[in-house]
Short mmCIF file of C-alpha atoms and ligand atoms in Angstrom, two decimals:
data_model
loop_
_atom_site.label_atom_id
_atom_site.label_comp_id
_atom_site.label_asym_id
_atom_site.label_seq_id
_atom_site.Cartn_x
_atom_site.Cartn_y
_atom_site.Cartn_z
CA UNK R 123 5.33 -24.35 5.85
CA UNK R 124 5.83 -24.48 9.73
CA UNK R 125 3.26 -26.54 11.06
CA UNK R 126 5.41 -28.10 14.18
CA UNK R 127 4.87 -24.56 16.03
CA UNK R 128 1.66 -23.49 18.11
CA UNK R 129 -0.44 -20.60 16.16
CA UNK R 130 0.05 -16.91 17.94
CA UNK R 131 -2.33 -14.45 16.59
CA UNK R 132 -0.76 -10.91 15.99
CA UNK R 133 -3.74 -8.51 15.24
CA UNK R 134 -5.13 -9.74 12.48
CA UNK R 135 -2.49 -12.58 11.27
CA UNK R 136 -1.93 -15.75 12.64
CA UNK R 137 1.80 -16.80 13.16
CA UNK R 138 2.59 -20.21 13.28
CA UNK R 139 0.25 -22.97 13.44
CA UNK R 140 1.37 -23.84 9.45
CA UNK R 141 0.01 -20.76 8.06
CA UNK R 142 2.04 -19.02 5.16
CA UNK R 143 4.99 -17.09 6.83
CA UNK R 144 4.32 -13.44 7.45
CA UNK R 145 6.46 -11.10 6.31
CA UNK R 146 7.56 -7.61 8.15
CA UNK R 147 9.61 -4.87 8.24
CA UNK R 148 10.54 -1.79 10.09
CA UNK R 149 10.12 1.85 10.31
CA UNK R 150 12.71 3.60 10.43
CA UNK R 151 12.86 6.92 12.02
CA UNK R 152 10.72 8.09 15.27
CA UNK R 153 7.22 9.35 14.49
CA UNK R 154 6.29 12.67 14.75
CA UNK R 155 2.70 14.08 15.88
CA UNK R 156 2.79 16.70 12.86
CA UNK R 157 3.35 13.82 10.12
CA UNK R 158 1.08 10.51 11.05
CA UNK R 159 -1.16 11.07 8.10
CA UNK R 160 1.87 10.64 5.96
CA UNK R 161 3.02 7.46 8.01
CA UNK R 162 0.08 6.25 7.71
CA UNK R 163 -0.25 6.51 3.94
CA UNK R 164 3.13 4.76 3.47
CA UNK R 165 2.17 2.44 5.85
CA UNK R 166 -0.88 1.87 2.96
CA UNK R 167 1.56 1.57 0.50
CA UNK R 168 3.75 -0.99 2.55
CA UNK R 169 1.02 -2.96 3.28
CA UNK R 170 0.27 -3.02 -0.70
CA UNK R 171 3.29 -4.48 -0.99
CA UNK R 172 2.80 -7.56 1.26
CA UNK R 173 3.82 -6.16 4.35
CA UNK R 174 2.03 -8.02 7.38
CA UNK R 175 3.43 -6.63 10.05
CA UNK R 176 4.79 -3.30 10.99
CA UNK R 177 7.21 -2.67 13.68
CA UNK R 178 8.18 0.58 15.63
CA UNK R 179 10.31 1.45 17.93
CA UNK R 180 8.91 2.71 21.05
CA UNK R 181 12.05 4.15 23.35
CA UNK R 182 9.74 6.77 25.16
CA UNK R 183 6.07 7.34 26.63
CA UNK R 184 6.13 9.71 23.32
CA UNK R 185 6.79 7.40 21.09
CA UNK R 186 4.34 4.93 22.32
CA UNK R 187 1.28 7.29 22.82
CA UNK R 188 2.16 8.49 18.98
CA UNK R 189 2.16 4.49 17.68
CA UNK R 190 -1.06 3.71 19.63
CA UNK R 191 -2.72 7.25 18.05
CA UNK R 192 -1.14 5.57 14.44
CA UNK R 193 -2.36 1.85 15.64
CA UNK R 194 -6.10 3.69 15.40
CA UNK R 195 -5.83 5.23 11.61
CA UNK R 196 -4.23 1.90 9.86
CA UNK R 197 -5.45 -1.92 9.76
CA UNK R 198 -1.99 -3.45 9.41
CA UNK R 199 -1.26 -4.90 12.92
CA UNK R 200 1.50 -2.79 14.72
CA UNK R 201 4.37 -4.31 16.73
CA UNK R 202 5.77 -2.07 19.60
CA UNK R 203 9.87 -2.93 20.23
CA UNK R 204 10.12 -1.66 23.67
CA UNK R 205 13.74 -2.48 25.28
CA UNK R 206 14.45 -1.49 28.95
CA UNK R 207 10.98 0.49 30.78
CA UNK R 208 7.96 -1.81 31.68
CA UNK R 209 6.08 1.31 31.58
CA UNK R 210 6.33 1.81 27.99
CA UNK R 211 5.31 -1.71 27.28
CA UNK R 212 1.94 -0.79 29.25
CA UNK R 213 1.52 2.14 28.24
CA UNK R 214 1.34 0.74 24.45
CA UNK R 215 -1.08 -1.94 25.11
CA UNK R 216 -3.42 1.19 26.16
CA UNK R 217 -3.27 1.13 22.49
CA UNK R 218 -4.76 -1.04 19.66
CA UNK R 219 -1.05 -2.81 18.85
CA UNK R 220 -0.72 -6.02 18.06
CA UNK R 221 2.62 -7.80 20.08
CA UNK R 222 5.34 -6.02 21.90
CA UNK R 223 8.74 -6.94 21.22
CA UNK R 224 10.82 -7.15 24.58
CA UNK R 225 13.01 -9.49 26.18
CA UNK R 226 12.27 -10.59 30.03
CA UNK R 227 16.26 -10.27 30.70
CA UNK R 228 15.81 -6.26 30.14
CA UNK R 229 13.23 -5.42 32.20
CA UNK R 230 15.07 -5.53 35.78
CA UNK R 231 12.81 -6.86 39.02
CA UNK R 232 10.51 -9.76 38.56
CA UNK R 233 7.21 -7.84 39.49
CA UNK R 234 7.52 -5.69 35.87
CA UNK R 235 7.60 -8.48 33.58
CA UNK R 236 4.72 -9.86 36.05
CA UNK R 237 3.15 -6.59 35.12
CA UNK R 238 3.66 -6.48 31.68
CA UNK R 239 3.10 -10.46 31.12
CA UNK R 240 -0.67 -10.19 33.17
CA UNK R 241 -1.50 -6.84 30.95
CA UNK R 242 -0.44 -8.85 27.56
CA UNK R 243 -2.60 -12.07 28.78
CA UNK R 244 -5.56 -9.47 29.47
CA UNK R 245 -5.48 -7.95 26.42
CA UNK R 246 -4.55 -10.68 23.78
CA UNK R 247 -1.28 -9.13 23.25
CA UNK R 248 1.35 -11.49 22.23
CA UNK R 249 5.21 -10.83 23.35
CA UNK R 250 7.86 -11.69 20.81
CA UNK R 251 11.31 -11.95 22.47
CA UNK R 252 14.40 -11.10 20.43
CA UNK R 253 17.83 -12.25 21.13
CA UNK R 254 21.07 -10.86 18.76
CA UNK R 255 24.13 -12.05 18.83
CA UNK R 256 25.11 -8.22 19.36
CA UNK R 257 23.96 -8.10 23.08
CA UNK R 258 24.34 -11.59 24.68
CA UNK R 259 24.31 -11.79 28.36
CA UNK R 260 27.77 -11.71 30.34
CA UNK R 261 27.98 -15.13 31.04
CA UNK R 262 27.23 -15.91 27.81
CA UNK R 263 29.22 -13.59 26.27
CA UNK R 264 32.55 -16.24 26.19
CA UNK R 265 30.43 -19.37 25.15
CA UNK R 266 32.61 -20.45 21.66
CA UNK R 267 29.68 -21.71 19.60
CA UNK R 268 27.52 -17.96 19.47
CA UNK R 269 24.71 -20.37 17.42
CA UNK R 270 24.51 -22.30 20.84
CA UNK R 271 25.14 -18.66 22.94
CA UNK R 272 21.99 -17.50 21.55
CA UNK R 273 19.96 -20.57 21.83
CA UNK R 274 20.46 -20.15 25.37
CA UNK R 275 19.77 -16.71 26.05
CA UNK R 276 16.63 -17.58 23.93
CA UNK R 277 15.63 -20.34 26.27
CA UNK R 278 16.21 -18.29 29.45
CA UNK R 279 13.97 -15.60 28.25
CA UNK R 280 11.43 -18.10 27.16
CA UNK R 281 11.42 -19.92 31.11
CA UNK R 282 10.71 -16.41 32.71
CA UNK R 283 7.58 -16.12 30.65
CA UNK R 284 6.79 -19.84 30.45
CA UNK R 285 7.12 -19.38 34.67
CA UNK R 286 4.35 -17.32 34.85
CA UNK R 287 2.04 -18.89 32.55
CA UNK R 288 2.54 -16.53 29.17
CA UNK R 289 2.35 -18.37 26.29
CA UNK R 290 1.66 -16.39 23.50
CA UNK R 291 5.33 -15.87 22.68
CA UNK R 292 7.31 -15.87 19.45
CA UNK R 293 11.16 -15.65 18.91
CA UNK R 294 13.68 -14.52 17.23
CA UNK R 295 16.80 -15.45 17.17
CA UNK R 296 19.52 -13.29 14.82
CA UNK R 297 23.39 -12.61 14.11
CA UNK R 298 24.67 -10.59 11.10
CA UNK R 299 26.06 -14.43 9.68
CA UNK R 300 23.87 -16.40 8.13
CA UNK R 301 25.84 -19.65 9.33
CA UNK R 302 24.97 -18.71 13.21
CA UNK R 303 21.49 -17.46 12.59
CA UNK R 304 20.46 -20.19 10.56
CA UNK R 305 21.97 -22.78 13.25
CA UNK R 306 21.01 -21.36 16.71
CA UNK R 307 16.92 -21.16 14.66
CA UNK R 308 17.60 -24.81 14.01
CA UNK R 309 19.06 -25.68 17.78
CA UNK R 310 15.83 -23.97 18.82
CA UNK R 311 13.20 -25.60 16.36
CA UNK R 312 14.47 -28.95 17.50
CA UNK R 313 13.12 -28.28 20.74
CA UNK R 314 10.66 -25.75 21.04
CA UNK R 315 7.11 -25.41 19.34
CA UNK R 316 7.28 -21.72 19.29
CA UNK R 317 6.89 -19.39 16.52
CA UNK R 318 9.95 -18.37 15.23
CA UNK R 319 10.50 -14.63 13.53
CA UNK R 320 13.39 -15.30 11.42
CA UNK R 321 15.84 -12.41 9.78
CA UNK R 322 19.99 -11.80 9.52
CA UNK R 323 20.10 -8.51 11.55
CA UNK R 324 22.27 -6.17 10.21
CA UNK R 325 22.21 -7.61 7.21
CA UNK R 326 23.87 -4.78 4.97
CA UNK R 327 22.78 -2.60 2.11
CA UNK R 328 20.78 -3.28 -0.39
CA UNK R 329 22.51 -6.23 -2.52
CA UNK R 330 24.13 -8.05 0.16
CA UNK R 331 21.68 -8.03 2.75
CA UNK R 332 19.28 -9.29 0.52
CA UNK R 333 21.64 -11.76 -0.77
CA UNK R 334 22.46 -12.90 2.95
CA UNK R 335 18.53 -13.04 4.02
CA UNK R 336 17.73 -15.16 1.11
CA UNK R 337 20.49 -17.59 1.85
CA UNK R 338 20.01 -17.78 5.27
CA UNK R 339 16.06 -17.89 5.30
CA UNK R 340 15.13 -19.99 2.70
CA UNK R 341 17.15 -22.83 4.02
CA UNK R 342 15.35 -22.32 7.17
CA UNK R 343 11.97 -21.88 5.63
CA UNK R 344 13.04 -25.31 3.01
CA UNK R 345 13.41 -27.07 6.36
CA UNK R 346 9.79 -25.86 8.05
CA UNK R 347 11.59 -23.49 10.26
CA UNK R 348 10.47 -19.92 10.49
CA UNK R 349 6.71 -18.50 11.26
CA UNK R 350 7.52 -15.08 10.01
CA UNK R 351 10.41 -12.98 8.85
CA UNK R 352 11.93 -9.48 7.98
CA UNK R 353 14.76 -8.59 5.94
CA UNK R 354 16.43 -6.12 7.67
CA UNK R 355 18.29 -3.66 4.98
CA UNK R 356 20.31 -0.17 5.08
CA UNK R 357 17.73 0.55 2.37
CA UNK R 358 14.06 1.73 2.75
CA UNK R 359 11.41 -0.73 4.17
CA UNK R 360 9.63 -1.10 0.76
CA UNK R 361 12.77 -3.28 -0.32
CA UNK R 362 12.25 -5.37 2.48
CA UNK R 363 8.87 -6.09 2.11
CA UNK R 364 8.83 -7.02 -1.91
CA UNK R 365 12.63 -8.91 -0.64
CA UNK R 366 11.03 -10.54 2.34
CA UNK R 367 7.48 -11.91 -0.19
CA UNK R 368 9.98 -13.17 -2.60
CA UNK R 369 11.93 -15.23 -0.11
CA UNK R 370 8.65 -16.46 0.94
CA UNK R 371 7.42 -17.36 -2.76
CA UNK R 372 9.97 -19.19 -3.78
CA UNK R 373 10.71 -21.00 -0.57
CA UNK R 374 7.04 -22.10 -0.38
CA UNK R 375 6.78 -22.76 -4.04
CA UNK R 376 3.68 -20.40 -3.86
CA UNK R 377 3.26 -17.17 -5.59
CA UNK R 378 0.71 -14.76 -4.10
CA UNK R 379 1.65 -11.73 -6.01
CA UNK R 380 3.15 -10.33 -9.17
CA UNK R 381 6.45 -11.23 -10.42
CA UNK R 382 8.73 -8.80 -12.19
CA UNK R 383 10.82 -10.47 -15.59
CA UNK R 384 13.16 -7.74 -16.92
CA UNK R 385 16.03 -7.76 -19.31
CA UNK R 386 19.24 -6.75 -17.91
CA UNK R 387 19.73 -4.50 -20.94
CA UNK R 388 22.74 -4.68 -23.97
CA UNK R 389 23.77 -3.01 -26.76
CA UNK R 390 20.77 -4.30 -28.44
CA UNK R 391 18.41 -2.11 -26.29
CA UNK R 392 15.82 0.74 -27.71
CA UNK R 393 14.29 0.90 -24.34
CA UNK R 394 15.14 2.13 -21.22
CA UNK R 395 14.18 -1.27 -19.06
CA UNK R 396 16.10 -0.11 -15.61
CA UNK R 397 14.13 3.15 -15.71
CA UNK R 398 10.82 1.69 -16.40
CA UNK R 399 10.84 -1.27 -14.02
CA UNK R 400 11.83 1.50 -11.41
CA UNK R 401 8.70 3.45 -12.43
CA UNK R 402 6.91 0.69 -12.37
CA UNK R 403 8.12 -1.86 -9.38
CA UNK R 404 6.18 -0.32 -6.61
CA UNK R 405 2.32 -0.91 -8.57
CA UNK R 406 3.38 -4.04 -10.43
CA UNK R 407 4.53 -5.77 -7.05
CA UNK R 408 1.00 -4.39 -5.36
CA UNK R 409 -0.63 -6.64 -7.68
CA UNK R 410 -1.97 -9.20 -5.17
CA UNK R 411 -2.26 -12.30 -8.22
CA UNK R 412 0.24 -14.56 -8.93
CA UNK R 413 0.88 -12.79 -12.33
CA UNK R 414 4.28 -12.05 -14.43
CA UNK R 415 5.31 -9.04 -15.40
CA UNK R 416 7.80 -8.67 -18.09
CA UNK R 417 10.29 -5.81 -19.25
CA UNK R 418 12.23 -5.91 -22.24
CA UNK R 419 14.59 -4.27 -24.07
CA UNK R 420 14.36 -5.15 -27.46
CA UNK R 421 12.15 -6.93 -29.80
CA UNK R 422 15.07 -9.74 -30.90
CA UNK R 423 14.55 -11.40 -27.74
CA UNK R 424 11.92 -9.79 -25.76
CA UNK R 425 8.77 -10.76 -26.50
CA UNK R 426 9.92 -14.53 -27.07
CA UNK R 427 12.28 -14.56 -23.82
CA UNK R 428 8.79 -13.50 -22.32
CA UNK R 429 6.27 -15.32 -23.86
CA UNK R 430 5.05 -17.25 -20.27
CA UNK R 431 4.24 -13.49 -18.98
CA UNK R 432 1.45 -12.49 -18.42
CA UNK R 433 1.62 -8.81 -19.66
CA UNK R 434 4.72 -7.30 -20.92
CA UNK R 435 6.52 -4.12 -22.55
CA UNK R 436 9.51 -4.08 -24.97
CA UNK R 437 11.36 -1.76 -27.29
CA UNK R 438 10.94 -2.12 -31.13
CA UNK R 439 13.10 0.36 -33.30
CA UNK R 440 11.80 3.56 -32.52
CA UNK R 441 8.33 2.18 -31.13
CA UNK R 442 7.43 0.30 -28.05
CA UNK R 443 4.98 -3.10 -28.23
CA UNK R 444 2.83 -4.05 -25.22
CA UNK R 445 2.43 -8.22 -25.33
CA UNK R 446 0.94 -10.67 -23.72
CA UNK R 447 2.20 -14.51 -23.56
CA UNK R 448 4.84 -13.16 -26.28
CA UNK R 449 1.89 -11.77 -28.69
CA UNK R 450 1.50 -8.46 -29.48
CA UNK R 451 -1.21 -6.81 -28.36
CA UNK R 452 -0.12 -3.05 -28.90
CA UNK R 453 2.06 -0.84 -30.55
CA UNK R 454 3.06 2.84 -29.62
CA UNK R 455 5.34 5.50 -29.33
CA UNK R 456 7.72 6.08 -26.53
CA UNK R 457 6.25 8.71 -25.01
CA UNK R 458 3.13 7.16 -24.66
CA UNK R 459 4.66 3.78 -23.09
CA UNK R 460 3.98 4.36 -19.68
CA UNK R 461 -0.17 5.41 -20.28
CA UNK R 462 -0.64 2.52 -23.06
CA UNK R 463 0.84 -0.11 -20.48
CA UNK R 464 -0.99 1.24 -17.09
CA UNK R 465 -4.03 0.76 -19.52
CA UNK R 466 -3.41 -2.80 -20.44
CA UNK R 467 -1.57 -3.88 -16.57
CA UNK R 468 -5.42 -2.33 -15.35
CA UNK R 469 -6.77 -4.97 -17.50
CA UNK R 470 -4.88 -8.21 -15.72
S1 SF4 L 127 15.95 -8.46 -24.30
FE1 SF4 L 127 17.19 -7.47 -25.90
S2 SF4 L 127 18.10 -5.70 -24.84
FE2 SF4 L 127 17.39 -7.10 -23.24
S3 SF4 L 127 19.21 -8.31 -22.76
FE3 SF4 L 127 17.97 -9.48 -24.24
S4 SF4 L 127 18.88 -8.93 -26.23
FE4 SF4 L 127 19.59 -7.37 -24.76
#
């Protein structure tokens, strides 16, 4: 784990300060007055998952009025990503949220971000400034190492808040390559004891994004670099929270939820294992205990492949066998696989 950065609390989590990294996502449309019960129950659900942190895009008074009525209803801390208007950035912090995302370089005159910073300090709101690779500054844009681009725009943003005393700041730093996002986080570790929020923006769909956040983060997070983190997917946020805790788990070596084994399915099959890990992914990975799930397809292999899990499910001719460290501890018929294994996963 980090331990080489300074602790920033964000609501109820601490970043930083060698505490497990935190892991976040996004949401991804605008919210709506007529539909915050419903964001709010997925935000339950995300939060199940291992979500931490929650951020929102705020590009309006609307928007931010509608997160700080949400901010009330939920206890996962809410981030407010505010770009261009100081306003907006006060107005939130009206609100119970827990860090604003904005960069100094946006917010035009001097006095707003002397606004903004003295409302954040008075309130216990941290600021997390994001740079990406996307929108460098002009004189920046032409610098031939990008890593080293972004490092500097970092470091500029970081001096107009360090200038005025703010130092309950985290950073990101993130390009859609994993070779310049993983470099410009270590050019900035090397010198800086700030929290770092770690993630491959525009990372792609499903597969490759996660398969470019994984390689880019867990080096970082081998090497003690990176506070918190989101995996940022064309795919719904509930993939990038269970993607994001994995990351986490096996970079730390520390499992603090459920684990999914499942067979990949052959010819030897009598189970449907890509439909029933489906079915079952969302309440199996909301498991908060460092337990193994497995799901297999037939009873050559299955059971034995998965005798170190904890619980698992497997086909068997025309029945289905519910085991546990590779013994069987049921036996049923297909139809009544999902009820006879949400009976014995209650019992874990
Ligand atoms: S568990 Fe059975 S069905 Fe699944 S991959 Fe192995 S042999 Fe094939």
């Amino acid at each position: 784990m980090a331990n080489r950065t300074r602790p920033v609390k964000v609501g109820t989590i601490i970043v930083g300060g060698g505490h497990r990294p935190s892991v976040q996502t996004m949401w991804k449309a605008p919210l709506r007055a007529d539909s915050l019960e419903a964001v709010a129950a997925r935000v339950q659900t995300l939060s199940d998952l291992g979500c931490d942190i929650l951020r929102f895009s705020t590009p309006d008074i609307e928007q931010a009025e509608l997160l700080g009525a949400l901010a009330a209803m939920v206890d996962t801390p809410l981030v407010a990503d505010v770009h261009f208007d100081w306003r907006i950035a006060l107005r939130c912090m009206d609100f119970p949220i827990a860090k604003i995302r904005v960069n100094p370089g946006n917010l035009g005159e001097p006095w707003k971000l002397r606004e903004v910073a003295a409302k954040a300090s008075d309130k216990g709101v941290p600021i997390r400034i994001g740079v990406n690779a996307g929108s460098l500054p002009a004189d920046l844009k032409d610098e031939p190492d990008r890593a080293v681009a972004i490092m500097k725009t970092a470091e500029r943003e970081v001096a107009a808040l360090d200038e005025l005393g703010f130092s309950s700041v985290i950073v990101s730093m993130k390009a859609s390559g994993v070779e310049e996002t993983v470099r410009a986080n270590r050019l900035f570790a090397e010198r800086y004891d700030i929290p770092l929020h770690i993630g491959v923006t525009e990372a792609g769909p499903l597969v490759q994004g996660c398969v470019r956040s994984a390689i880019a983060l867990h080096q970082l997070l081998a090497e003690g670099i990176g506070d918190t983190l989101r995996v940022s997917l064309s795919d719904e946020p509930e993939n990038e929270v269970v993607a994001g805790s994995e990351i986490v788990a096996l970079a730390s070596g520390v499992r603090t939820s459920a684990d999914i084994v499942s067979c990949p399915r052959c010819g030897r099959a009598t189970f449907d294992t890509h439909a029933f890990t489906a079915r079952w992914a969302d309440r199996i990975y909301s498991i908060r205990k460092p337990v193994t799930v497995a799901v297999m397809g037939c009873v050559v292999n299955g059971p034995g492949e998965a005798k170190h899990a904890d619980i698992g499910i497997t086909g068997a001719g025309d029945k289905i066998i519910v085991f546990r460290h590779g013994q069987i501890v049921r036996t049923c018929a297909p139809q009544d696989a999902d009820t006879v294994f949400g009976e014995e996963l209650s019992r874990i």
